[in-house]
Coordinates of N, CA and C and ligand atoms in Angstrom, one line a residue:
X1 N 0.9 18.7 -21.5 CA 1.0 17.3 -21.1 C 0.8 17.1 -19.6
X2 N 0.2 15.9 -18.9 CA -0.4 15.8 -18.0 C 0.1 14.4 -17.8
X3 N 0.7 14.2 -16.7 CA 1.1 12.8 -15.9 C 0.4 11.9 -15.2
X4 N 0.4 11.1 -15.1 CA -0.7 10.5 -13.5 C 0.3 8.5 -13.6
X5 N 0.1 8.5 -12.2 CA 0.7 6.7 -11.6 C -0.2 5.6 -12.3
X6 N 0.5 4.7 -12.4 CA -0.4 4.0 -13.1 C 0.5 2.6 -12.5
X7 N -0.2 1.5 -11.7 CA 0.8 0.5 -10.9 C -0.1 -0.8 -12.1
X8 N 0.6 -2.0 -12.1 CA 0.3 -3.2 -12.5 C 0.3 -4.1 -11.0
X9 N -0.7 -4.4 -10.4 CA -0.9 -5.3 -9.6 C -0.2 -6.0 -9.0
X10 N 0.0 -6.3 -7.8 CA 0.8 -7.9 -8.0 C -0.8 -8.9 -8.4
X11 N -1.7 -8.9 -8.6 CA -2.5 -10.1 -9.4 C -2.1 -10.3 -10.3
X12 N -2.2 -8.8 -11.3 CA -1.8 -8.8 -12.4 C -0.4 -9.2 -13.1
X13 N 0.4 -8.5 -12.1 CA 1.9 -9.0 -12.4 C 2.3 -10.5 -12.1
X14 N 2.0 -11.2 -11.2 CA 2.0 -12.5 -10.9 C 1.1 -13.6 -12.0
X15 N 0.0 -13.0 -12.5 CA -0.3 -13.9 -13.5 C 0.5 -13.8 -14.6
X16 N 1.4 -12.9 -15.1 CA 2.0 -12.6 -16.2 C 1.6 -11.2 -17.4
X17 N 0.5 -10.4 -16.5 CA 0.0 -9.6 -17.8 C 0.6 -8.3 -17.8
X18 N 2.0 -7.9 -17.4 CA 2.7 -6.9 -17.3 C 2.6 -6.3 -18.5
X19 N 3.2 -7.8 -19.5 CA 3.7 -7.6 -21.1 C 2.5 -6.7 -22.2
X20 N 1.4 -7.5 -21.6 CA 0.2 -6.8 -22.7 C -0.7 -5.8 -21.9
X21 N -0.4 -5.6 -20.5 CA -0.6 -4.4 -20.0 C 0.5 -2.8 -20.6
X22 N 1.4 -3.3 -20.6 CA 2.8 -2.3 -21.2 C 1.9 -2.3 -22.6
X23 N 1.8 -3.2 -23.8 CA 1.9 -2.9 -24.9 C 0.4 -2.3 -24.9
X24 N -0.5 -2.2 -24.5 CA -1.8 -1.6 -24.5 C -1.2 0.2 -24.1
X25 N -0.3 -0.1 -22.9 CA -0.2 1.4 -22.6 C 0.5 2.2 -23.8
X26 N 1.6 1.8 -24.9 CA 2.0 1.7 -25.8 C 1.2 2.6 -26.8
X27 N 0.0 1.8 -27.2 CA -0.5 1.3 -28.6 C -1.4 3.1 -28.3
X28 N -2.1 2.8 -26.7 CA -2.9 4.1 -26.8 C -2.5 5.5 -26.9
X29 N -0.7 5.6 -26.8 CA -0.5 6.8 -26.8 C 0.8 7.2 -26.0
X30 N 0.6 6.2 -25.1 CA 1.1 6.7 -23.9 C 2.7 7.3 -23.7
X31 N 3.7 8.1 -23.2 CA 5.1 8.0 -22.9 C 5.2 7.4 -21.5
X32 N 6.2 6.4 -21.8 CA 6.2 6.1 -20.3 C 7.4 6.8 -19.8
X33 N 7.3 7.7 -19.2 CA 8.3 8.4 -17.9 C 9.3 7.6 -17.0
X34 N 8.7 6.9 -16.5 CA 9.2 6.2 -15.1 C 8.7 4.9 -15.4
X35 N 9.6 4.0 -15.0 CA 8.5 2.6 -14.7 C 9.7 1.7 -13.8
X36 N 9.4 1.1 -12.2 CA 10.0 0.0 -11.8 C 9.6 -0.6 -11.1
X37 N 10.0 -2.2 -11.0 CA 9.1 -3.3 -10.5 C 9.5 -2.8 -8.8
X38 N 8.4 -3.0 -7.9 CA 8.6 -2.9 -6.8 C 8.0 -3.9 -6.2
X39 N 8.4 -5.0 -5.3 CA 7.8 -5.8 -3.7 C 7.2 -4.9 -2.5
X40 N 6.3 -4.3 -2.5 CA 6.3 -3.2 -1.2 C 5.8 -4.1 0.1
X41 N 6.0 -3.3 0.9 CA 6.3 -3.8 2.1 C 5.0 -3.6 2.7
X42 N 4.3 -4.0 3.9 CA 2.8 -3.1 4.2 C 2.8 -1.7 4.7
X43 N 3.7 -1.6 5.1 CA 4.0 0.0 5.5 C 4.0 0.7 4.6
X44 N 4.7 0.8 3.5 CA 4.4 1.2 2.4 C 3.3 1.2 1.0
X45 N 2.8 -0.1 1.5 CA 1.5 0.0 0.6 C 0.4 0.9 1.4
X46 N 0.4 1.0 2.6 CA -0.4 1.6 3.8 C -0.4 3.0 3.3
X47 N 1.2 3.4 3.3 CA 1.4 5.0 2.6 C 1.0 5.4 1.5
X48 N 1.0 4.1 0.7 CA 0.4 4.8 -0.5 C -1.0 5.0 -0.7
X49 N -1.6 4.4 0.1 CA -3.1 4.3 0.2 C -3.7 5.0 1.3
X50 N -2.9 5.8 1.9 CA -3.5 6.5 3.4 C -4.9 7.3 3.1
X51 N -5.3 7.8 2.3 CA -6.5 7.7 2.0 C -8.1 7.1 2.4
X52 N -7.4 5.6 2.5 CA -8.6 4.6 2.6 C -7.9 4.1 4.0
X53 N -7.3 5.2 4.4 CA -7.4 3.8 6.3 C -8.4 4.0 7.4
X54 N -9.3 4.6 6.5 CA -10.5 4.7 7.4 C -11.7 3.3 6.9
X55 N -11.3 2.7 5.8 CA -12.4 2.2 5.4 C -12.1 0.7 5.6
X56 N -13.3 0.0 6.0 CA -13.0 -1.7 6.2 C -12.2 -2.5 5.2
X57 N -12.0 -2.1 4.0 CA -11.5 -3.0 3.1 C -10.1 -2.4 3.3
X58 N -9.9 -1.6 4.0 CA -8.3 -1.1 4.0 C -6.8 -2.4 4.5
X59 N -7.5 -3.2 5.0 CA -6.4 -4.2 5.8 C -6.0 -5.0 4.6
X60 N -7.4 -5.4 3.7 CA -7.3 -6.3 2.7 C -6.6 -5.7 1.3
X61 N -6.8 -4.4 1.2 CA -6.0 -3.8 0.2 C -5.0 -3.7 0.8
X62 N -3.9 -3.4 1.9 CA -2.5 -3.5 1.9 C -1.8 -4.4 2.0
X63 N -2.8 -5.7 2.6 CA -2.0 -6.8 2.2 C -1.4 -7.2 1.2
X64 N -3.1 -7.5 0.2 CA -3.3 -7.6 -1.2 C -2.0 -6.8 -1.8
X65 N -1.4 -5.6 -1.7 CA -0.5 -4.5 -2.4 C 0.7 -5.0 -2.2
X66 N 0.9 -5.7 -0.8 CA 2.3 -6.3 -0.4 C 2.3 -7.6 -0.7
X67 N 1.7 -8.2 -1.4 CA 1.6 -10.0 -1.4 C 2.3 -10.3 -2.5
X68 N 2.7 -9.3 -3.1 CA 3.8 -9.6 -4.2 C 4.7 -8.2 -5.3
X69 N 5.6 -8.5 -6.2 CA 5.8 -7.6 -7.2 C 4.8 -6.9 -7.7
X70 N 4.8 -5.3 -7.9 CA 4.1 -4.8 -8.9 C 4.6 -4.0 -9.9
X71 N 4.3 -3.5 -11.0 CA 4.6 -2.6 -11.3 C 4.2 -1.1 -11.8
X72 N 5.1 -0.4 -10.8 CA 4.9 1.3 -10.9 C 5.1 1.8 -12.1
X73 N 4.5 2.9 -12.5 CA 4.7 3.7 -13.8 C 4.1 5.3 -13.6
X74 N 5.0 6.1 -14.5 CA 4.6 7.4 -14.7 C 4.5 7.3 -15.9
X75 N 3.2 7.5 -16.2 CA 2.5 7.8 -17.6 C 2.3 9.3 -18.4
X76 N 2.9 9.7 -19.4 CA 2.2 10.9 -19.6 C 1.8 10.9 -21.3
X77 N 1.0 12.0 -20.7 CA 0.0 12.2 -22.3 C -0.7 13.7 -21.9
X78 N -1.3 14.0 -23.0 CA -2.6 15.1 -22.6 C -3.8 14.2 -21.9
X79 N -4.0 14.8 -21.0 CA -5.3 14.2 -20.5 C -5.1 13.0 -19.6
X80 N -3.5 12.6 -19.5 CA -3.0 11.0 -19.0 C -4.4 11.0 -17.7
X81 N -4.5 11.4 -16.7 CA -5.1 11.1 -15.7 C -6.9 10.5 -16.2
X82 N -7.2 11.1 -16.9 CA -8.9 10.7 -17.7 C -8.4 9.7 -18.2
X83 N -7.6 9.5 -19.3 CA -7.2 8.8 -20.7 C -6.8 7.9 -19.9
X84 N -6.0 7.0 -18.5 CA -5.5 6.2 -18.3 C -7.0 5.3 -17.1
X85 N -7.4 6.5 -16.6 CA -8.5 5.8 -16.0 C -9.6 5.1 -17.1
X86 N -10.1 5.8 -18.2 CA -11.0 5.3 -19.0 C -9.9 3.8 -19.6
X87 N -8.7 3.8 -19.9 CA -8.1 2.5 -20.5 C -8.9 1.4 -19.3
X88 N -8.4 2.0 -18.1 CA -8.6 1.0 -16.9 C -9.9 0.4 -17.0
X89 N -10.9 1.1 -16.6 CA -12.9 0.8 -16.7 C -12.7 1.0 -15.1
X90 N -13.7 0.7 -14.6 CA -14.6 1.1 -13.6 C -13.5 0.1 -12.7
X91 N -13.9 0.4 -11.5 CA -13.0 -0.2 -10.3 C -13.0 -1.6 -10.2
X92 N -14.5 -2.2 -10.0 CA -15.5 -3.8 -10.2 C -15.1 -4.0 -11.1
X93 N -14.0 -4.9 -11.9 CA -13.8 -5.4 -13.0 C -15.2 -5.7 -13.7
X94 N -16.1 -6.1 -12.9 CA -17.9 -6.8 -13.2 C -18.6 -5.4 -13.8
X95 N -18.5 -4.3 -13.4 CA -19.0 -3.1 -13.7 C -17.8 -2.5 -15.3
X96 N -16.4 -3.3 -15.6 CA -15.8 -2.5 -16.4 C -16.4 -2.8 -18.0
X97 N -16.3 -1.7 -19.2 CA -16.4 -2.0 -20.1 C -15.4 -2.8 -20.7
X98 N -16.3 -3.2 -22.0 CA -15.4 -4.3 -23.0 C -14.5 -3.4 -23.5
X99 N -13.3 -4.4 -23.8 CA -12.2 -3.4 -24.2 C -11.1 -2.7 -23.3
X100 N -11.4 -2.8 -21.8 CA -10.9 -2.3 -20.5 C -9.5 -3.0 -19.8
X101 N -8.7 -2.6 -19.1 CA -8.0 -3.3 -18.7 C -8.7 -4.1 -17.5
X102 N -9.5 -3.6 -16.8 CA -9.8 -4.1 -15.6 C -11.2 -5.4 -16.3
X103 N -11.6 -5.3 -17.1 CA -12.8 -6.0 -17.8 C -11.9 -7.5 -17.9
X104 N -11.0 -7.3 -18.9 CA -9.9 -8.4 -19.3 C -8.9 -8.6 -18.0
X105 N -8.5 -7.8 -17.2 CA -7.4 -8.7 -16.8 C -7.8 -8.9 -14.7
X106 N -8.9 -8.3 -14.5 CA -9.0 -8.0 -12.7 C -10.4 -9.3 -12.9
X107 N -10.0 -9.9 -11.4 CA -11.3 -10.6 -10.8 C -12.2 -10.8 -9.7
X108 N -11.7 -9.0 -9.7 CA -12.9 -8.6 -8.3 C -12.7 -7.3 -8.1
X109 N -13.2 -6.7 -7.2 CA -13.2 -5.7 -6.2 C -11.8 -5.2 -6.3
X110 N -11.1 -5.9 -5.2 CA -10.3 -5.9 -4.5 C -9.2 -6.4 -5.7
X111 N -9.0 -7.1 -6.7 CA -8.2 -7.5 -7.4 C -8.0 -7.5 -8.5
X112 N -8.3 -5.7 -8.6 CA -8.4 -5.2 -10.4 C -7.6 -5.0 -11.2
X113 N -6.1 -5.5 -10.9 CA -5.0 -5.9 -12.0 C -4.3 -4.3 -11.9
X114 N -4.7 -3.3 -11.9 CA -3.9 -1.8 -12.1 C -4.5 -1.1 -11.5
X115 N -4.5 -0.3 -11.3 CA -4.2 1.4 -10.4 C -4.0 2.5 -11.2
X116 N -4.6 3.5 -11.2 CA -4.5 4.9 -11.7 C -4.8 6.4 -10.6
X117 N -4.2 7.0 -10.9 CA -4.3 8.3 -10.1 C -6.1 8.9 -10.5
X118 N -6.9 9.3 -9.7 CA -7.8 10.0 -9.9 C -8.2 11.5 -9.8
X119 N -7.1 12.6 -9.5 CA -7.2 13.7 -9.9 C -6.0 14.2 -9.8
X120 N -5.8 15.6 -10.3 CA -4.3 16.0 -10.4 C -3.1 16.2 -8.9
X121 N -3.9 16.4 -7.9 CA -3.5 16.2 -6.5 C -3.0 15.0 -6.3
X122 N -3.6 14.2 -6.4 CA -3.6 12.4 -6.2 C -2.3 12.5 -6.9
X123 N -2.6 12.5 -8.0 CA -1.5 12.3 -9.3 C 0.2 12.8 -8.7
X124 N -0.5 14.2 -8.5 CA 1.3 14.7 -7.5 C 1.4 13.9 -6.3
X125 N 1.1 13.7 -5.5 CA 1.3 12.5 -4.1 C 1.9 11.4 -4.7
X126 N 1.0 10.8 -5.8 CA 1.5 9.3 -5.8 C 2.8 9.2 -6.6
X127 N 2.8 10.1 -7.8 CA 4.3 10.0 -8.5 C 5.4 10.6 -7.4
X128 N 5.3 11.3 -6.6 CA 6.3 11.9 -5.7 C 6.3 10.5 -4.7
X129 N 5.4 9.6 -4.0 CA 5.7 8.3 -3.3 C 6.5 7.5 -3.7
X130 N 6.4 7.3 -5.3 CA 8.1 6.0 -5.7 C 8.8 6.7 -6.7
X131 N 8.8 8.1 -7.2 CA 10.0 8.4 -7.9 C 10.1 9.7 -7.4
X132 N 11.7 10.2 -7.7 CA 12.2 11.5 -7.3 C 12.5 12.5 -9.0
X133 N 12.5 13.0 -9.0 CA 12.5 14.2 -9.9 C 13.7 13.9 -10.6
X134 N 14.7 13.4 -10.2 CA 15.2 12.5 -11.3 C 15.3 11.7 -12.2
X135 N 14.5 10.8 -11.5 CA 13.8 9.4 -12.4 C 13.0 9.8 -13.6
X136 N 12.5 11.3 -13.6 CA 11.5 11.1 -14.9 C 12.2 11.8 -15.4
X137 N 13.1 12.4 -15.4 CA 13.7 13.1 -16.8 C 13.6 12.9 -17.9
Ligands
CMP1 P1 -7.8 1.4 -6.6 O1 -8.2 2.2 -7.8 O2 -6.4 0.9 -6.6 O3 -8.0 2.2 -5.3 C1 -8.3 1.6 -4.0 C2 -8.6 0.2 -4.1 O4 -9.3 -0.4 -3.1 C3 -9.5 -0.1 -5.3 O5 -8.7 0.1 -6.5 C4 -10.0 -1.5 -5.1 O6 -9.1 -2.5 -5.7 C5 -9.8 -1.7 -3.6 N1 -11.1 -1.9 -2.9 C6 -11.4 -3.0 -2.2 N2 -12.6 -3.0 -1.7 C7 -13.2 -1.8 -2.2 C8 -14.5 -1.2 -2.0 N3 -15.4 -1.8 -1.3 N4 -14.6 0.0 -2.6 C9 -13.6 0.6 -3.3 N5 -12.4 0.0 -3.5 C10 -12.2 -1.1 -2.9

């Protein structure tokens, strides 16, 4: 079994698609481990994306992260980290396939409704950033 983060936007959570984001994660398989709504702060959205603070669109993604509720999740399955990216589709909501979360629920770049971990390293950073080894029991 293999874990990976998986966040609901604040786009996404502010338009309301938590509920049919959850029941999608649901239907495909998923255990949900961990899951809590979080307001992050820019400092924190900054941490969690340290990654990309080299890159121009970095200002507009921590804003964007801190502009409202989202919600965090630890997902597990065989394969969670592939199996939750392919739910998601490509980053460009414009580039995602039909059937995708990001196809149906993101309307841009920058405002693609969810978040997934992209390899098993990532995966341990980001679930260790908002839960402690308690939380996923
Ligand atoms: P995510 O998978 O959460 O990881 C980093 C995010 O940066 C990405 O989704 C996009 O929403 C956002 N982003 C904004 N601009 C760009 C860009 N030019 N290239 C890649 N990601 C971008």
């Amino acid at each position: 079994m293999e874990r990976t983060l998986a966040i609901v936007k604040p786009d996404a959570f502010a338009a309301g698609h938590a509920g049919r984001i959850l029941a999608r994660i649901y239907q495909e398989g998923f255990n949900v481990v961990g899951m809590k709504k979080l307001f992050l702060s820019e400092k924190q959205a900054a941490g969690f994306y340290h990654v990309h603070e080299s890159k121009p669109f970095f200002d507009d993604l921590k804003g964007f992260m801190s502009s409202g509720p989202c919600l965090v999740m630890v997902l597990e399955s065989d394969g969670a980290i592939r199996k939750w990216r392919d739910l998601m589709g490509a980053t460009n909501p414009s580039d995602a396939g039909a059937g995708t979360l990001r196809k149906e629920f993101g309307t841009s770049l920058g405002r693609n409704a969810v978040h997934g971990s992209d390899a098993p390293e990532t995966a341990a950073f980001e679930v260790g950033y908002f839960f402690s080894g308690l939380e996923l029991l």
